[in-house]
mmCIF file of C-alpha atoms in Angstrom:
data_model
loop_
_atom_site.group_PDB
_atom_site.id
_atom_site.type_symbol
_atom_site.label_atom_id
_atom_site.label_comp_id
_atom_site.label_asym_id
_atom_site.label_seq_id
_atom_site.Cartn_x
_atom_site.Cartn_y
_atom_site.Cartn_z
ATOM 1 C CA MET A 93 6.788 20.089 43.520
ATOM 2 C CA ARG A 94 9.998 20.336 41.330
ATOM 3 C CA LEU A 95 9.946 17.014 39.679
ATOM 4 C CA ARG A 96 6.501 17.504 38.518
ATOM 5 C CA SER A 97 7.411 21.095 37.432
ATOM 6 C CA TRP A 98 10.098 19.856 35.130
ATOM 7 C CA GLU A 99 7.637 17.051 34.098
ATOM 8 C CA ALA A 100 5.204 19.857 32.742
ATOM 9 C CA ARG A 101 7.896 21.762 31.350
ATOM 10 C CA ARG A 102 9.047 18.623 29.229
ATOM 11 C CA SER A 103 5.530 17.619 28.229
ATOM 12 C CA TRP A 104 5.350 21.535 26.866
ATOM 13 C CA LYS A 105 8.219 21.315 25.412
ATOM 14 C CA THR A 106 7.428 17.986 23.290
ATOM 15 C CA ARG A 107 3.924 19.460 22.452
ATOM 16 C CA SER A 108 5.538 22.386 21.111
ATOM 17 C CA LYS A 109 7.846 20.605 19.005
ATOM 18 C CA ARG A 110 5.026 18.076 17.899
ATOM 19 C CA THR A 111 3.273 21.500 16.764
ATOM 20 C CA LEU A 112 5.975 23.257 15.179
ATOM 21 C CA ILE A 113 6.572 20.096 13.111
ATOM 22 C CA ALA A 114 3.137 20.320 12.303
ATOM 23 C CA ALA A 115 3.272 23.666 11.088
ATOM 24 C CA ALA A 116 6.081 23.337 8.723
ATOM 25 C CA LEU A 117 4.382 20.581 7.210
ATOM 26 C CA THR A 118 1.088 22.679 6.333
ATOM 27 C CA THR A 119 2.988 25.380 5.385
ATOM 28 C CA THR A 120 5.300 23.424 2.645
ATOM 29 C CA ILE A 121 2.487 22.072 0.928
ATOM 30 C CA VAL A 122 0.115 24.577 1.216
ATOM 31 C CA ALA A 123 2.699 27.091 -0.201
ATOM 32 C CA GLY A 124 3.433 23.969 -2.506
ATOM 33 C CA THR A 125 7.450 23.754 -3.449
ATOM 34 C CA ALA A 126 6.590 23.068 -7.131
ATOM 35 C CA GLY A 127 4.616 26.340 -7.535
ATOM 36 C CA TRP A 128 1.138 24.888 -7.302
ATOM 37 C CA ALA A 129 -1.854 26.612 -6.356
ATOM 38 C CA VAL A 130 -3.615 25.948 -2.908
ATOM 39 C CA GLY A 131 -6.277 23.253 -3.112
ATOM 40 C CA ASN A 132 -9.365 23.193 -2.414
ATOM 41 C CA GLU A 133 -11.009 20.699 -0.761
ATOM 42 C CA GLN A 134 -12.721 18.029 -2.450
ATOM 43 C CA GLN A 135 -15.610 15.379 -1.361
ATOM 44 C CA PRO A 136 -14.910 12.200 -1.858
ATOM 45 C CA LEU A 137 -17.186 9.904 -4.806
ATOM 46 C CA THR A 138 -18.779 7.007 -2.696
ATOM 47 C CA GLY A 139 -20.848 4.518 -2.447
ATOM 48 C CA PRO A 140 -22.546 2.528 -5.299
ATOM 49 C CA PRO A 141 -22.192 3.285 -9.560
ATOM 50 C CA PRO A 142 -25.118 5.480 -10.937
ATOM 51 C CA GLY A 143 -28.382 4.041 -11.831
ATOM 52 C CA THR A 144 -27.875 1.358 -9.033
ATOM 53 C CA GLN A 145 -31.511 1.899 -7.154
ATOM 54 C CA ALA A 146 -32.922 1.156 -10.968
ATOM 55 C CA TRP A 147 -30.727 -1.678 -11.101
ATOM 56 C CA ARG A 148 -32.304 -3.345 -7.446
ATOM 57 C CA ALA A 149 -35.438 -2.975 -8.548
ATOM 58 C CA ASP A 150 -34.853 -4.721 -11.787
ATOM 59 C CA HIS A 151 -36.060 -8.679 -11.973
ATOM 60 C CA THR A 152 -36.610 -9.242 -15.309
ATOM 61 C CA VAL A 153 -33.487 -11.889 -15.364
ATOM 62 C CA GLY A 154 -35.818 -14.050 -12.727
ATOM 63 C CA VAL A 155 -33.233 -13.925 -10.611
ATOM 64 C CA ARG A 156 -32.449 -11.265 -7.740
ATOM 65 C CA LEU A 157 -29.655 -9.441 -9.062
ATOM 66 C CA PRO A 158 -26.584 -8.808 -6.463
ATOM 67 C CA ASP A 159 -26.270 -4.923 -4.692
ATOM 68 C CA PRO A 160 -23.823 -3.106 -6.179
ATOM 69 C CA ALA A 161 -23.297 -1.761 -2.580
ATOM 70 C CA THR A 162 -22.862 -4.778 -0.488
ATOM 71 C CA SER A 163 -21.703 -7.587 -2.611
ATOM 72 C CA THR A 164 -18.226 -8.818 -3.184
ATOM 73 C CA PRO A 165 -16.204 -8.837 -6.509
ATOM 74 C CA ALA A 166 -16.227 -12.714 -6.191
ATOM 75 C CA ARG A 167 -20.270 -12.706 -5.866
ATOM 76 C CA VAL A 168 -20.507 -10.569 -8.990
ATOM 77 C CA ALA A 169 -18.454 -13.073 -10.689
ATOM 78 C CA ALA A 170 -20.174 -15.767 -9.886
ATOM 79 C CA PHE A 171 -23.677 -14.328 -10.334
ATOM 80 C CA PHE A 172 -22.606 -13.216 -14.117
ATOM 81 C CA GLY A 173 -21.398 -16.818 -14.384
ATOM 82 C CA SER A 174 -24.286 -18.189 -13.784
ATOM 83 C CA LEU A 175 -26.510 -16.546 -16.873
ATOM 84 C CA SER A 176 -26.860 -17.243 -20.240
ATOM 85 C CA GLU A 177 -25.390 -14.642 -22.596
ATOM 86 C CA ALA A 178 -28.385 -13.074 -23.743
ATOM 87 C CA GLN A 179 -29.014 -12.641 -20.007
ATOM 88 C CA GLN A 180 -26.155 -10.600 -19.780
ATOM 89 C CA HIS A 181 -26.671 -8.413 -22.753
ATOM 90 C CA ARG A 182 -30.118 -7.720 -21.421
ATOM 91 C CA LEU A 183 -28.605 -6.485 -18.752
ATOM 92 C CA VAL A 184 -25.702 -4.418 -20.182
ATOM 93 C CA THR A 185 -28.721 -2.772 -22.412
ATOM 94 C CA ARG A 186 -31.044 -2.135 -19.083
ATOM 95 C CA HIS A 187 -28.196 -1.150 -16.753
ATOM 96 C CA PRO A 188 -24.884 0.236 -18.814
ATOM 97 C CA SER A 189 -24.088 2.669 -15.754
ATOM 98 C CA VAL A 190 -23.952 -0.444 -12.982
ATOM 99 C CA VAL A 191 -22.832 -2.751 -15.333
ATOM 100 C CA GLY A 192 -19.757 -0.639 -16.609
ATOM 101 C CA ASN A 193 -18.657 -0.060 -13.420
ATOM 102 C CA LEU A 194 -19.372 -3.202 -11.402
ATOM 103 C CA ASP A 195 -16.268 -5.121 -10.026
ATOM 104 C CA GLY A 196 -16.339 -8.617 -10.491
ATOM 105 C CA ALA A 197 -18.258 -8.609 -14.045
ATOM 106 C CA PRO A 198 -16.685 -9.866 -17.104
ATOM 107 C CA ALA A 199 -14.371 -7.065 -18.829
ATOM 108 C CA ALA A 200 -16.335 -7.596 -22.161
ATOM 109 C CA LEU A 201 -19.334 -6.695 -20.676
ATOM 110 C CA ARG A 202 -18.185 -3.583 -19.029
ATOM 111 C CA PHE A 203 -16.531 -2.453 -22.206
ATOM 112 C CA GLU A 204 -19.615 -2.782 -24.017
ATOM 113 C CA ALA A 205 -21.565 -0.917 -21.235
ATOM 114 C CA ASN A 206 -19.212 2.036 -21.002
ATOM 115 C CA SER A 207 -19.505 2.115 -24.450
ATOM 116 C CA ARG A 208 -23.385 2.547 -24.092
ATOM 117 C CA PHE A 209 -23.294 4.575 -21.088
ATOM 118 C CA LEU A 210 -20.666 7.264 -22.760
ATOM 119 C CA ARG A 211 -23.342 7.386 -25.831
ATOM 120 C CA ALA A 212 -25.758 7.765 -23.460
ATOM 121 C CA GLU A 213 -24.409 10.721 -21.668
ATOM 122 C CA ARG A 214 -23.183 12.572 -25.103
ATOM 123 C CA ALA A 215 -26.639 12.537 -25.835
ATOM 124 C CA ARG A 216 -27.351 14.205 -22.544
ATOM 125 C CA GLU A 217 -25.149 16.767 -23.235
ATOM 126 C CA GLN A 218 -25.498 17.703 -26.559
ATOM 127 C CA ALA A 219 -28.811 18.373 -25.477
ATOM 128 C CA ARG A 220 -27.916 20.819 -22.562
ATOM 129 C CA ALA A 221 -25.504 22.609 -25.083
ATOM 130 C CA THR A 222 -28.711 24.030 -26.563
ATOM 131 C CA ASP A 223 -30.819 24.000 -24.012
ATOM 132 C CA PRO A 224 -32.419 27.770 -23.897
ATOM 133 C CA ASP A 225 -33.321 27.120 -19.743
ATOM 134 C CA LEU A 226 -29.766 27.126 -19.524
ATOM 135 C CA THR A 227 -26.706 29.084 -19.306
ATOM 136 C CA LEU A 228 -23.862 29.992 -21.393
ATOM 137 C CA GLN A 229 -21.691 28.854 -18.587
ATOM 138 C CA ASP A 230 -23.562 25.270 -18.650
ATOM 139 C CA HIS A 231 -23.902 25.340 -22.806
ATOM 140 C CA GLU A 232 -19.803 25.535 -22.601
ATOM 141 C CA ARG A 233 -19.508 22.895 -20.166
ATOM 142 C CA ALA A 234 -21.721 20.613 -22.055
ATOM 143 C CA ARG A 235 -20.129 21.202 -25.528
ATOM 144 C CA SER A 236 -16.583 20.611 -23.372
ATOM 145 C CA LEU A 237 -18.283 17.052 -21.903
ATOM 146 C CA VAL A 238 -19.292 16.175 -25.479
ATOM 147 C CA ALA A 239 -16.229 16.450 -26.897
ATOM 148 C CA ARG A 240 -14.672 14.653 -24.076
ATOM 149 C CA TYR A 241 -16.975 11.693 -24.282
ATOM 150 C CA GLU A 242 -16.312 11.864 -28.041
ATOM 151 C CA GLU A 243 -12.680 10.916 -27.571
ATOM 152 C CA LEU A 244 -13.334 7.967 -25.176
ATOM 153 C CA LEU A 245 -15.490 6.673 -27.713
ATOM 154 C CA GLY A 246 -12.794 6.523 -30.179
ATOM 155 C CA PRO A 247 -11.773 3.459 -32.162
ATOM 156 C CA GLY A 248 -9.820 1.240 -30.233
ATOM 157 C CA ARG A 249 -10.309 2.759 -26.655
ATOM 158 C CA HIS A 250 -11.297 0.084 -24.178
ATOM 159 C CA ILE A 251 -12.951 1.841 -21.221
ATOM 160 C CA LEU A 252 -13.507 -0.541 -18.075
ATOM 161 C CA ALA A 253 -15.003 2.093 -15.330
ATOM 162 C CA PHE A 254 -16.595 5.515 -16.282
ATOM 163 C CA ASP A 255 -18.629 7.512 -13.578
ATOM 164 C CA PRO A 256 -19.444 11.206 -14.920
ATOM 165 C CA ARG A 257 -20.765 12.426 -11.592
ATOM 166 C CA ASP A 258 -18.498 15.006 -9.868
ATOM 167 C CA ARG A 259 -15.359 15.531 -11.450
ATOM 168 C CA GLY A 260 -15.634 12.260 -12.588
ATOM 169 C CA GLN A 261 -13.748 8.903 -12.893
ATOM 170 C CA VAL A 262 -12.656 6.523 -15.442
ATOM 171 C CA ALA A 263 -10.472 3.447 -16.002
ATOM 172 C CA GLU A 264 -9.004 2.364 -19.230
ATOM 173 C CA VAL A 265 -6.912 -0.668 -20.311
ATOM 174 C CA TYR A 266 -4.039 -0.630 -22.728
ATOM 175 C CA GLY A 267 -3.461 -4.085 -24.549
ATOM 176 C CA ASP A 268 -5.766 -7.428 -24.143
ATOM 177 C CA LEU A 269 -6.899 -8.019 -20.981
ATOM 178 C CA ALA A 270 -8.507 -11.186 -21.595
ATOM 179 C CA ARG A 271 -5.242 -12.591 -22.713
ATOM 180 C CA ALA A 272 -2.472 -10.989 -21.134
ATOM 181 C CA LYS A 273 -0.218 -12.996 -18.824
ATOM 182 C CA HIS A 274 0.457 -9.958 -16.974
ATOM 183 C CA VAL A 275 -1.376 -7.288 -15.678
ATOM 184 C CA SER A 276 -0.493 -3.792 -14.304
ATOM 185 C CA VAL A 277 -2.501 -0.899 -12.594
ATOM 186 C CA VAL A 278 -1.578 2.708 -12.668
ATOM 187 C CA VAL A 279 -2.964 4.790 -9.063
ATOM 188 C CA PRO A 280 -2.144 8.866 -9.823
ATOM 189 C CA GLY A 281 -2.033 11.322 -7.038
ATOM 190 C CA SER A 282 -3.245 15.020 -7.442
ATOM 191 C CA ASP A 283 -5.324 16.925 -9.885
ATOM 192 C CA ILE A 284 -6.379 13.890 -12.149
ATOM 193 C CA ASP A 285 -9.729 13.308 -12.799
ATOM 194 C CA LEU A 286 -11.994 12.320 -16.213
ATOM 195 C CA SER A 287 -10.741 15.721 -18.167
ATOM 196 C CA THR A 288 -7.056 15.166 -17.223
ATOM 197 C CA PHE A 289 -6.523 11.688 -17.080
ATOM 198 C CA ASP A 290 -4.986 11.773 -20.447
ATOM 199 C CA ARG A 291 -3.958 15.218 -21.697
ATOM 200 C CA SER A 292 -0.823 16.033 -23.771
ATOM 201 C CA LYS A 293 0.568 18.206 -21.281
ATOM 202 C CA ASP A 294 2.887 16.775 -19.146
ATOM 203 C CA GLU A 295 2.041 13.645 -20.583
ATOM 204 C CA TYR A 296 4.255 11.457 -18.325
ATOM 205 C CA GLY A 297 2.665 12.847 -15.418
ATOM 206 C CA THR A 298 -0.855 11.276 -16.119
ATOM 207 C CA PRO A 299 -2.262 8.048 -15.669
ATOM 208 C CA ALA A 300 -2.769 7.077 -18.974
ATOM 209 C CA GLY A 301 0.497 8.643 -20.511
ATOM 210 C CA MET A 302 2.133 6.374 -17.731
ATOM 211 C CA ALA A 303 0.224 3.055 -18.555
ATOM 212 C CA ARG A 304 0.643 4.110 -22.648
ATOM 213 C CA SER A 305 4.497 4.040 -22.006
ATOM 214 C CA LEU A 306 4.848 0.939 -19.321
ATOM 215 C CA HIS A 307 3.218 -1.198 -22.032
ATOM 216 C CA ALA A 308 4.826 -0.099 -24.531
ATOM 217 C CA THR A 309 8.264 -0.942 -23.097
ATOM 218 C CA ALA A 310 6.709 -3.927 -21.576
ATOM 219 C CA GLY A 311 5.687 -5.234 -24.484
ATOM 220 C CA LYS A 312 3.672 -8.455 -25.986
ATOM 221 C CA GLY A 313 1.623 -10.659 -23.072
ATOM 222 C CA THR A 314 0.845 -7.562 -20.990
ATOM 223 C CA ALA A 315 -1.938 -5.333 -20.251
ATOM 224 C CA VAL A 316 -2.045 -1.877 -18.216
ATOM 225 C CA ILE A 317 -5.111 -0.210 -16.453
ATOM 226 C CA ALA A 318 -5.034 3.455 -16.121
ATOM 227 C CA TRP A 319 -7.060 3.721 -12.697
ATOM 228 C CA VAL A 320 -8.913 6.861 -12.030
ATOM 229 C CA GLY A 321 -11.297 5.653 -9.626
ATOM 230 C CA TYR A 322 -11.234 7.673 -6.602
ATOM 231 C CA THR A 323 -11.214 11.843 -5.720
ATOM 232 C CA THR A 324 -7.870 13.143 -6.214
ATOM 233 C CA PRO A 325 -6.654 16.378 -4.345
ATOM 234 C CA VAL A 326 -6.685 19.452 -5.891
ATOM 235 C CA GLY A 327 -3.381 21.145 -5.739
ATOM 236 C CA LEU A 328 -1.145 21.204 -2.670
ATOM 237 C CA GLY A 329 -3.299 21.859 0.172
ATOM 238 C CA PRO A 330 -5.117 20.324 3.128
ATOM 239 C CA ASP A 331 -6.278 17.561 1.172
ATOM 240 C CA ALA A 332 -2.970 16.679 -0.126
ATOM 241 C CA ALA A 333 -1.471 17.041 3.449
ATOM 242 C CA THR A 334 -4.209 14.314 4.928
ATOM 243 C CA GLY A 335 -5.245 10.936 4.436
ATOM 244 C CA ARG A 336 -9.047 11.498 4.132
ATOM 245 C CA LEU A 337 -9.344 11.402 0.270
ATOM 246 C CA ALA A 338 -7.071 8.251 0.541
ATOM 247 C CA GLU A 339 -8.992 6.815 3.221
ATOM 248 C CA ALA A 340 -12.225 7.227 0.726
ATOM 249 C CA GLY A 341 -10.401 5.941 -2.318
ATOM 250 C CA ALA A 342 -8.206 2.755 -0.804
ATOM 251 C CA PRO A 343 -11.424 0.450 -0.459
ATOM 252 C CA ARG A 344 -12.280 1.769 -4.049
ATOM 253 C CA LEU A 345 -8.956 0.360 -5.413
ATOM 254 C CA ALA A 346 -8.576 -2.819 -3.238
ATOM 255 C CA ARG A 347 -12.024 -3.448 -4.656
ATOM 256 C CA PHE A 348 -11.435 -3.052 -8.330
ATOM 257 C CA VAL A 349 -8.203 -4.769 -8.019
ATOM 258 C CA GLN A 350 -10.224 -7.972 -6.360
ATOM 259 C CA GLY A 351 -12.774 -7.643 -9.732
ATOM 260 C CA LEU A 352 -9.817 -7.937 -11.944
ATOM 261 C CA THR A 353 -8.678 -11.577 -10.675
ATOM 262 C CA VAL A 354 -11.900 -12.989 -9.723
ATOM 263 C CA SER A 355 -12.530 -12.359 -13.200
ATOM 264 C CA GLY A 356 -9.753 -14.184 -14.138
ATOM 265 C CA ALA A 357 -6.471 -11.526 -14.390
ATOM 266 C CA PRO A 358 -3.581 -12.527 -12.610
ATOM 267 C CA ARG A 359 -2.812 -10.521 -9.435
ATOM 268 C CA PRO A 360 -1.584 -6.787 -10.898
ATOM 269 C CA ALA A 361 1.618 -5.005 -10.262
ATOM 270 C CA VAL A 362 0.353 -1.923 -8.464
ATOM 271 C CA PHE A 363 2.027 1.227 -9.766
ATOM 272 C CA CYS A 364 1.597 4.254 -7.512
ATOM 273 C CA HIS A 365 2.514 7.975 -7.851
ATOM 274 C CA SER A 366 2.554 10.690 -5.275
ATOM 275 C CA TYR A 367 -0.365 11.066 -3.298
ATOM 276 C CA GLY A 368 -1.621 7.765 -4.836
ATOM 277 C CA SER A 369 1.138 5.698 -3.025
ATOM 278 C CA VAL A 370 -0.912 6.562 -0.005
ATOM 279 C CA VAL A 371 -4.644 5.054 -1.396
ATOM 280 C CA CYS A 372 -2.314 2.030 -2.271
ATOM 281 C CA GLY A 373 -0.623 2.170 1.423
ATOM 282 C CA LEU A 374 -4.014 2.061 3.287
ATOM 283 C CA ALA A 375 -5.549 -0.542 0.565
ATOM 284 C CA ALA A 376 -2.265 -2.471 0.891
ATOM 285 C CA PRO A 377 -3.731 -5.058 3.786
ATOM 286 C CA ARG A 378 -6.707 -6.063 0.900
ATOM 287 C CA LEU A 379 -4.994 -5.316 -2.106
ATOM 288 C CA THR A 380 -4.803 -8.380 -4.230
ATOM 289 C CA ALA A 381 -1.497 -7.665 -5.836
ATOM 290 C CA SER A 382 1.838 -9.228 -7.021
ATOM 291 C CA ASP A 383 3.895 -6.673 -6.675
ATOM 292 C CA LEU A 384 3.454 -2.504 -5.166
ATOM 293 C CA VAL A 385 5.829 0.249 -6.618
ATOM 294 C CA VAL A 386 5.404 3.320 -5.595
ATOM 295 C CA LEU A 387 7.132 6.623 -7.097
ATOM 296 C CA GLY A 388 7.511 9.797 -6.067
ATOM 297 C CA SER A 389 5.613 9.088 -2.909
ATOM 298 C CA PRO A 390 4.865 11.448 0.383
ATOM 299 C CA GLY A 391 4.550 8.475 2.125
ATOM 300 C CA MET A 392 2.425 5.618 2.343
ATOM 301 C CA ARG A 393 0.942 6.320 6.497
ATOM 302 C CA ALA A 394 2.727 2.946 7.553
ATOM 303 C CA ASP A 395 6.416 3.179 9.330
ATOM 304 C CA SER A 396 7.817 0.364 7.155
ATOM 305 C CA VAL A 397 7.043 -2.596 5.011
ATOM 306 C CA ALA A 398 5.965 -4.769 7.641
ATOM 307 C CA ASP A 399 3.716 -2.639 9.042
ATOM 308 C CA LEU A 400 2.074 -2.535 4.986
ATOM 309 C CA HIS A 401 0.801 -6.098 5.897
ATOM 310 C CA THR A 402 0.844 -7.279 2.436
ATOM 311 C CA SER A 403 2.092 -10.349 0.720
ATOM 312 C CA ALA A 404 3.127 -8.022 -2.497
ATOM 313 C CA ARG A 405 6.857 -7.332 -3.078
ATOM 314 C CA VAL A 406 6.769 -3.358 -2.308
ATOM 315 C CA TRP A 407 9.619 -1.500 -4.575
ATOM 316 C CA ALA A 408 10.371 2.640 -4.435
ATOM 317 C CA ALA A 409 11.415 4.892 -6.658
ATOM 318 C CA LYS A 410 12.942 8.683 -5.995
ATOM 319 C CA ASP A 411 15.090 10.691 -8.237
ATOM 320 C CA ASP A 412 16.983 13.645 -6.989
ATOM 321 C CA SER A 413 15.343 16.371 -8.496
ATOM 322 C CA ASP A 414 11.987 15.323 -7.397
ATOM 323 C CA TRP A 415 10.492 18.305 -5.135
ATOM 324 C CA ILE A 416 8.515 15.429 -3.284
ATOM 325 C CA GLY A 417 12.175 14.854 -1.168
ATOM 326 C CA ASP A 418 11.479 18.634 0.285
ATOM 327 C CA VAL A 419 8.127 17.801 2.067
ATOM 328 C CA PRO A 420 8.919 16.339 5.462
ATOM 329 C CA ASN A 421 8.335 12.821 5.888
ATOM 330 C CA VAL A 422 6.155 12.854 9.101
ATOM 331 C CA GLU A 423 2.695 11.755 10.349
ATOM 332 C CA LEU A 424 1.390 13.941 13.663
ATOM 333 C CA PHE A 425 -2.419 15.322 14.197
ATOM 334 C CA GLY A 426 -3.382 13.697 11.209
ATOM 335 C CA LEU A 427 -0.784 16.258 8.915
ATOM 336 C CA GLY A 428 1.625 14.409 6.547
ATOM 337 C CA HIS A 429 2.025 10.637 5.838
ATOM 338 C CA GLY A 430 5.055 9.257 7.308
ATOM 339 C CA GLU A 431 8.065 7.499 6.415
ATOM 340 C CA ASP A 432 9.635 7.731 3.078
ATOM 341 C CA PRO A 433 9.279 4.423 1.401
ATOM 342 C CA ALA A 434 12.330 5.314 -0.646
ATOM 343 C CA ASP A 435 14.933 5.660 2.452
ATOM 344 C CA PRO A 436 16.769 2.375 2.934
ATOM 345 C CA GLY A 437 14.990 1.731 6.759
ATOM 346 C CA PHE A 438 11.586 1.404 5.082
ATOM 347 C CA GLY A 439 12.704 -1.982 3.817
ATOM 348 C CA ALA A 440 11.293 -1.332 0.144
ATOM 349 C CA ARG A 441 13.110 -3.045 -2.970
ATOM 350 C CA ARG A 442 14.701 0.654 -4.421
ATOM 351 C CA VAL A 443 13.933 0.805 -8.307
ATOM 352 C CA PRO A 444 16.858 2.985 -9.810
ATOM 353 C CA ALA A 445 15.268 6.414 -11.393
ATOM 354 C CA GLU A 446 19.200 8.345 -11.912
ATOM 355 C CA ARG A 447 17.855 9.061 -15.452
ATOM 356 C CA ALA A 448 14.349 10.463 -14.479
ATOM 357 C CA GLU A 449 13.547 13.927 -14.178
ATOM 358 C CA GLY A 450 11.446 15.600 -11.399
ATOM 359 C CA HIS A 451 8.153 14.685 -9.852
ATOM 360 C CA THR A 452 6.365 13.357 -12.985
ATOM 361 C CA GLY A 453 9.727 12.139 -15.359
ATOM 362 C CA TYR A 454 9.999 8.497 -13.739
ATOM 363 C CA PHE A 455 7.526 7.022 -16.902
ATOM 364 C CA ALA A 456 9.434 8.702 -19.246
ATOM 365 C CA PRO A 457 11.083 6.688 -22.391
ATOM 366 C CA GLY A 458 14.488 6.006 -21.816
ATOM 367 C CA THR A 459 14.680 6.138 -18.628
ATOM 368 C CA ASP A 460 16.351 3.290 -15.730
ATOM 369 C CA SER A 461 12.897 3.953 -14.081
ATOM 370 C CA LEU A 462 10.570 2.833 -16.762
ATOM 371 C CA GLN A 463 12.932 0.035 -17.532
ATOM 372 C CA ALA A 464 12.905 -1.345 -14.131
ATOM 373 C CA PHE A 465 9.126 -0.647 -14.168
ATOM 374 C CA ALA A 466 8.845 -2.727 -17.349
ATOM 375 C CA ALA A 467 10.452 -5.506 -15.887
ATOM 376 C CA ILE A 468 8.737 -5.865 -12.417
ATOM 377 C CA ALA A 469 5.844 -5.647 -14.818
ATOM 378 C CA LYS A 470 6.543 -9.121 -16.882
ATOM 379 C CA THR A 471 7.456 -10.768 -14.026
ATOM 380 C CA THR A 472 5.372 -13.714 -12.617
ATOM 381 C CA ALA A 473 3.286 -13.291 -9.785
ATOM 382 C CA PRO A 474 4.780 -14.910 -6.841
ATOM 383 C CA SER A 475 2.030 -16.975 -4.354
ATOM 384 C CA THR A 476 0.111 -15.724 -1.702
ATOM 385 C CA SER A 477 2.025 -17.280 0.696
ATOM 386 C CA ASP A 478 5.316 -15.232 -0.372
ATOM 387 C CA ASP A 479 6.068 -12.285 1.758
ATOM 388 C CA GLY A 480 7.362 -10.628 -0.847
ATOM 389 C CA ASN A 481 9.952 -9.226 0.627
ATOM 390 C CA ASP A 482 12.930 -12.028 1.626
ATOM 391 C CA GLY A 483 15.491 -11.246 -0.939
ATOM 392 C CA SER A 484 14.975 -14.191 -3.150
ATOM 393 C CA SER A 485 11.726 -13.644 -5.068
ATOM 394 C CA PRO A 486 11.656 -14.424 -8.594
ATOM 395 C CA ALA A 487 11.588 -10.877 -9.369
ATOM 396 C CA ALA A 488 15.057 -10.256 -7.580
ATOM 397 C CA ASP A 489 16.410 -13.246 -9.118
ATOM 398 C CA ALA A 490 15.479 -12.665 -12.915
ATOM 399 C CA HIS A 491 15.733 -8.937 -12.897
ATOM 400 C CA PRO A 492 18.174 -7.479 -10.874
ATOM 401 C CA ILE A 493 16.753 -4.432 -10.932
ATOM 402 C CA GLY A 494 16.883 -3.119 -7.228
ATOM 403 C CA GLU A 495 18.548 -3.942 -4.521
ATOM 404 C CA ARG A 496 17.206 -4.449 -0.646
ATOM 405 C CA PRO A 497 18.926 -2.641 1.728
#
């Protein structure tokens, strides 16, 4: 009887301790260590691109079109490879919203399709801006979208993905993707969508700013993609504390990267900022990447590099002034994201970040972290048989930018 009573008390104490940790974590995130507002719950955008129903019903090229919801990027690439140039452009003209977002389709066709889709959406919003049946608030939002779409249609912009639904998603290429010997993808964290991915305020905290800075530093022969292809958390609230949005975004990231490689691009280095590292951690087993680089990470939903089950080399950066260091690295009852990837025990290669400042300063010009990122971005990808973390990889030999514990 006494033994059972003692075991019950111990069990109760363990449950209480876990509850207190979870409560502390929730309080930290909801309050926001950076003074951010409590986040609003977001519903993730999932499923195939807009216009899929019309695409499925189209038989004008004489063959059945691959279903965007079920066809792999490899199947999509093979399909477009079997078409004549005239057939390809016919599909771009008839279904720009699908071709522009179809992973595995040639990048040049996606650029053309998204330009068409953006022009169509701009015309639609221009009509809404003066529609007498809509409210003044509707008119204001329509004018804002018209301005946004005109910016994306500006000279020299290469839009690889564009989806105006909900908060909007986009991917933009910096550099010549067709000729690049090295490709990188930037995955953002919270508060990023179609309207904020390239804002001038806090430039190096946006995926566009990170991508531009990385491309400028890495230089010739590289291309960098700012990818906003998942629904990000808004503020620091329950969405940021859980993996719900990351779980919805991970397969989208994996599919996007697979689409790049089957279209002829080299395996990319994937740079994951803040909550984006949670997405990357969940996507890791399916991510055809050469390197996985996390910065300002709250955790990757893994206890170690081995738990990521990836052949990519794994790197981590965290500067001492980054408030993310105040977020508890636990995962309990669905809250928190696990171990700190920058902790030596996690097993990732260290990226120096002594000259970076705050949570969004890792890609700022002149920082040691940016120089290290550029070295990683220019490194030839290892073979898929390389586990990426044996201490003798090409990156470690050619660029002694970090060290393993």
